[in-house]
Amino acid sequence: LSKAIELNPYFAMGYYNRANLLRTLGHTDLAIRDYSKAIEIDTGYAHAIGNRAANYDRIGAYELAIQDWNRVIALEPKAAQYYSNRGLSYYKLGKYDVALEDLNKAIEIDSEYGAAYYSRATLLTKMGREDSALEDMKIVSQLSNHNIKSFANENNVWRSRHLQMETMMESEMQR
């Protein structure tokens, strides 16, 4: 990746990909630097902005994270995960009412986004609203069961198609 960047220092995706690798290796500060460079090259690079926000959050720079969440939400206002993540940053700052607004918005955008329900349940518990938190946890459980069933069904479809393909190939080889 460094060679690709060396060959073309204006290749935003090169910085982005290297940042992802650095983050995986635990070099958050270097990852933030490369995400920043990718964003400098392409100011509308939503994934780079979102990943930089997540890394700011990881190091406890919640205000910087929120600035990036604001920016990426302006670019992609229908992406539930950005609202949910900004809500978590607000939560970590103790700004519970604003966090709740963001988590509600994430769920409004994607009513099957289990992570937002889980985060909201955690927040509601912290706010002393255990009954509402319990309702969210029931939804998390239902969504989890649904996702497990969907995965199982998709896996069964894949296996069925794979077996059909094997049968067809065996038939062709016998001819």
mmCIF file of C-alpha atoms in Angstrom:
data_model
loop_
_atom_site.group_PDB
_atom_site.id
_atom_site.type_symbol
_atom_site.label_atom_id
_atom_site.label_comp_id
_atom_site.label_asym_id
_atom_site.label_seq_id
_atom_site.Cartn_x
_atom_site.Cartn_y
_atom_site.Cartn_z
ATOM 1 C CA LEU A 1 0.000 0.000 0.000
ATOM 2 C CA SER A 2 2.821 2.381 0.782
ATOM 3 C CA LYS A 3 4.233 1.716 -2.701
ATOM 4 C CA ALA A 4 0.859 2.571 -4.285
ATOM 5 C CA ILE A 5 0.770 5.815 -2.296
ATOM 6 C CA GLU A 6 4.362 6.552 -3.303
ATOM 7 C CA LEU A 7 3.453 6.063 -6.966
ATOM 8 C CA ASN A 8 0.344 8.218 -6.642
ATOM 9 C CA PRO A 9 0.294 10.414 -3.527
ATOM 10 C CA TYR A 10 -3.198 11.668 -4.500
ATOM 11 C CA PHE A 11 -4.752 8.190 -4.311
ATOM 12 C CA ALA A 12 -7.239 8.579 -1.453
ATOM 13 C CA MET A 13 -8.174 4.899 -1.441
ATOM 14 C CA GLY A 14 -4.524 3.961 -0.924
ATOM 15 C CA TYR A 15 -4.402 6.006 2.281
ATOM 16 C CA TYR A 16 -7.795 4.638 3.316
ATOM 17 C CA ASN A 17 -6.738 1.014 2.824
ATOM 18 C CA ARG A 18 -3.436 1.554 4.615
ATOM 19 C CA ALA A 19 -5.332 3.217 7.475
ATOM 20 C CA ASN A 20 -7.572 0.149 7.764
ATOM 21 C CA LEU A 21 -4.501 -2.078 7.943
ATOM 22 C CA LEU A 22 -2.843 0.164 10.528
ATOM 23 C CA ARG A 23 -6.023 0.163 12.622
ATOM 24 C CA THR A 24 -6.138 -3.633 12.488
ATOM 25 C CA LEU A 25 -2.526 -3.756 13.649
ATOM 26 C CA GLY A 26 -3.375 -1.502 16.596
ATOM 27 C CA HIS A 27 -1.735 1.679 15.316
ATOM 28 C CA THR A 28 -4.707 3.974 15.850
ATOM 29 C CA ASP A 29 -2.703 7.206 15.698
ATOM 30 C CA LEU A 30 -1.167 6.264 12.334
ATOM 31 C CA ALA A 31 -4.558 5.108 11.057
ATOM 32 C CA ILE A 32 -6.089 8.480 11.958
ATOM 33 C CA ARG A 33 -3.256 10.200 10.097
ATOM 34 C CA ASP A 34 -3.928 8.182 6.932
ATOM 35 C CA TYR A 35 -7.710 8.606 7.163
ATOM 36 C CA SER A 36 -7.072 12.351 7.473
ATOM 37 C CA LYS A 37 -4.889 12.313 4.364
ATOM 38 C CA ALA A 38 -7.568 10.402 2.416
ATOM 39 C CA ILE A 39 -10.150 12.977 3.525
ATOM 40 C CA GLU A 40 -7.822 15.835 2.583
ATOM 41 C CA ILE A 41 -7.625 14.375 -0.942
ATOM 42 C CA ASP A 42 -11.335 13.528 -1.176
ATOM 43 C CA THR A 43 -13.393 15.674 1.189
ATOM 44 C CA GLY A 44 -16.518 13.598 0.529
ATOM 45 C CA TYR A 45 -14.964 10.214 1.326
ATOM 46 C CA ALA A 46 -17.674 9.063 3.725
ATOM 47 C CA HIS A 47 -16.062 5.754 4.696
ATOM 48 C CA ALA A 48 -12.789 7.473 5.572
ATOM 49 C CA ILE A 49 -14.626 10.101 7.628
ATOM 50 C CA GLY A 50 -16.655 7.433 9.430
ATOM 51 C CA ASN A 51 -13.610 5.295 10.139
ATOM 52 C CA ARG A 52 -11.663 8.277 11.416
ATOM 53 C CA ALA A 53 -14.597 9.106 13.700
ATOM 54 C CA ALA A 54 -14.613 5.534 15.018
ATOM 55 C CA ASN A 55 -10.892 5.769 15.725
ATOM 56 C CA TYR A 56 -11.258 9.113 17.477
ATOM 57 C CA ASP A 57 -13.928 7.443 19.577
ATOM 58 C CA ARG A 58 -11.595 4.516 20.277
ATOM 59 C CA ILE A 59 -8.960 6.849 21.769
ATOM 60 C CA GLY A 60 -11.491 8.868 23.763
ATOM 61 C CA ALA A 61 -11.475 11.960 21.512
ATOM 62 C CA TYR A 62 -15.277 12.061 21.556
ATOM 63 C CA GLU A 63 -15.666 15.700 20.481
ATOM 64 C CA LEU A 64 -13.518 15.050 17.391
ATOM 65 C CA ALA A 65 -15.496 11.876 16.733
ATOM 66 C CA ILE A 66 -18.762 13.811 16.918
ATOM 67 C CA GLN A 67 -17.434 16.395 14.463
ATOM 68 C CA ASP A 68 -16.708 13.597 11.989
ATOM 69 C CA TRP A 69 -20.046 11.865 12.680
ATOM 70 C CA ASN A 70 -21.756 15.191 11.903
ATOM 71 C CA ARG A 71 -19.812 15.470 8.681
ATOM 72 C CA VAL A 72 -20.519 11.929 7.505
ATOM 73 C CA ILE A 73 -24.204 12.209 8.438
ATOM 74 C CA ALA A 74 -24.412 15.302 6.231
ATOM 75 C CA LEU A 75 -22.993 13.184 3.386
ATOM 76 C CA GLU A 76 -25.102 10.079 4.078
ATOM 77 C CA PRO A 77 -28.208 11.104 6.055
ATOM 78 C CA LYS A 78 -29.892 7.694 5.604
ATOM 79 C CA ALA A 79 -27.046 5.654 7.150
ATOM 80 C CA ALA A 80 -28.382 4.444 10.496
ATOM 81 C CA GLN A 81 -24.986 3.302 11.766
ATOM 82 C CA TYR A 82 -23.610 6.851 11.722
ATOM 83 C CA TYR A 83 -26.437 8.136 13.924
ATOM 84 C CA SER A 84 -26.005 5.165 16.230
ATOM 85 C CA ASN A 85 -22.259 5.713 16.490
ATOM 86 C CA ARG A 86 -22.661 9.432 17.114
ATOM 87 C CA GLY A 87 -25.173 8.555 19.807
ATOM 88 C CA LEU A 88 -22.580 6.353 21.458
ATOM 89 C CA SER A 89 -20.053 9.206 21.383
ATOM 90 C CA TYR A 90 -22.589 11.493 23.044
ATOM 91 C CA TYR A 91 -23.330 8.736 25.574
ATOM 92 C CA LYS A 92 -19.647 8.531 26.487
ATOM 93 C CA LEU A 93 -19.668 12.296 27.067
ATOM 94 C CA GLY A 94 -22.660 11.923 29.396
ATOM 95 C CA LYS A 95 -24.979 13.760 26.976
ATOM 96 C CA TYR A 96 -27.770 11.234 27.338
ATOM 97 C CA ASP A 97 -30.667 13.199 25.825
ATOM 98 C CA VAL A 98 -28.757 13.915 22.609
ATOM 99 C CA ALA A 99 -27.527 10.317 22.520
ATOM 100 C CA LEU A 100 -31.116 9.102 22.802
ATOM 101 C CA GLU A 101 -32.186 11.337 19.903
ATOM 102 C CA ASP A 102 -29.478 9.813 17.696
ATOM 103 C CA LEU A 103 -30.304 6.242 18.662
ATOM 104 C CA ASN A 104 -34.002 6.913 18.015
ATOM 105 C CA LYS A 105 -33.082 8.327 14.593
ATOM 106 C CA ALA A 106 -30.965 5.270 13.774
ATOM 107 C CA ILE A 107 -33.904 3.005 14.609
ATOM 108 C CA GLU A 108 -36.277 5.221 12.626
ATOM 109 C CA ILE A 109 -34.011 4.805 9.576
ATOM 110 C CA ASP A 110 -33.476 1.060 10.034
ATOM 111 C CA SER A 111 -35.970 -0.667 12.292
ATOM 112 C CA GLU A 112 -33.949 -3.895 12.109
ATOM 113 C CA TYR A 113 -30.659 -2.375 13.283
ATOM 114 C CA GLY A 114 -30.130 -4.466 16.399
ATOM 115 C CA ALA A 115 -27.009 -2.617 17.559
ATOM 116 C CA ALA A 116 -29.006 0.613 17.859
ATOM 117 C CA TYR A 117 -31.667 -1.118 19.984
ATOM 118 C CA TYR A 118 -28.963 -2.644 22.172
ATOM 119 C CA SER A 119 -27.213 0.706 22.619
ATOM 120 C CA ARG A 120 -30.517 2.405 23.342
ATOM 121 C CA ALA A 121 -31.348 -0.255 25.945
ATOM 122 C CA THR A 122 -28.005 0.386 27.627
ATOM 123 C CA LEU A 123 -28.646 4.133 27.595
ATOM 124 C CA LEU A 124 -32.215 3.781 28.862
ATOM 125 C CA THR A 125 -30.974 1.633 31.737
ATOM 126 C CA LYS A 126 -28.435 4.322 32.609
ATOM 127 C CA MET A 127 -31.268 6.879 32.515
ATOM 128 C CA GLY A 128 -33.362 4.767 34.935
ATOM 129 C CA ARG A 129 -35.902 3.732 32.296
ATOM 130 C CA GLU A 130 -35.612 -0.034 32.779
ATOM 131 C CA ASP A 131 -39.055 -0.873 31.348
ATOM 132 C CA SER A 132 -38.227 0.769 28.028
ATOM 133 C CA ALA A 133 -34.775 -0.835 28.069
ATOM 134 C CA LEU A 134 -36.391 -4.258 28.538
ATOM 135 C CA GLU A 135 -38.617 -3.659 25.502
ATOM 136 C CA ASP A 136 -35.543 -2.842 23.415
ATOM 137 C CA MET A 137 -33.763 -5.977 24.637
ATOM 138 C CA LYS A 138 -36.779 -8.058 23.562
ATOM 139 C CA ILE A 139 -36.462 -6.551 20.087
ATOM 140 C CA VAL A 140 -32.717 -7.292 20.078
ATOM 141 C CA SER A 141 -33.500 -10.912 20.922
ATOM 142 C CA GLN A 142 -36.132 -11.158 18.176
ATOM 143 C CA LEU A 143 -33.784 -9.611 15.619
ATOM 144 C CA SER A 144 -30.985 -11.946 16.655
ATOM 145 C CA ASN A 145 -33.231 -14.978 16.227
ATOM 146 C CA HIS A 146 -34.406 -13.663 12.859
ATOM 147 C CA ASN A 147 -30.823 -13.113 11.704
ATOM 148 C CA ILE A 148 -29.808 -16.609 12.799
ATOM 149 C CA LYS A 149 -32.745 -18.105 10.881
ATOM 150 C CA SER A 150 -31.943 -15.985 7.812
ATOM 151 C CA PHE A 151 -28.331 -17.110 7.898
ATOM 152 C CA ALA A 152 -29.381 -20.742 8.249
ATOM 153 C CA ASN A 153 -31.800 -20.412 5.327
ATOM 154 C CA GLU A 154 -29.198 -18.718 3.132
ATOM 155 C CA ASN A 155 -26.679 -21.411 4.027
ATOM 156 C CA ASN A 156 -29.204 -24.143 3.180
ATOM 157 C CA VAL A 157 -29.966 -22.506 -0.189
ATOM 158 C CA TRP A 158 -26.240 -22.316 -0.942
ATOM 159 C CA ARG A 159 -25.740 -25.985 0.005
ATOM 160 C CA SER A 160 -28.707 -27.036 -2.097
ATOM 161 C CA ARG A 161 -27.378 -25.163 -5.141
ATOM 162 C CA HIS A 162 -23.901 -26.531 -4.535
ATOM 163 C CA LEU A 163 -25.239 -30.099 -4.422
ATOM 164 C CA GLN A 164 -27.237 -29.489 -7.618
ATOM 165 C CA MET A 165 -24.090 -28.224 -9.325
ATOM 166 C CA GLU A 166 -22.103 -31.264 -8.153
ATOM 167 C CA THR A 167 -24.819 -33.590 -9.442
ATOM 168 C CA MET A 168 -24.833 -31.842 -12.815
ATOM 169 C CA MET A 169 -21.037 -32.022 -13.045
ATOM 170 C CA GLU A 170 -21.032 -35.720 -12.166
ATOM 171 C CA SER A 171 -23.674 -36.345 -14.847
ATOM 172 C CA GLU A 172 -21.584 -34.502 -17.423
ATOM 173 C CA MET A 173 -18.459 -36.454 -16.488
ATOM 174 C CA GLN A 174 -20.289 -39.788 -16.857
ATOM 175 C CA ARG A 175 -21.320 -39.005 -20.450
#
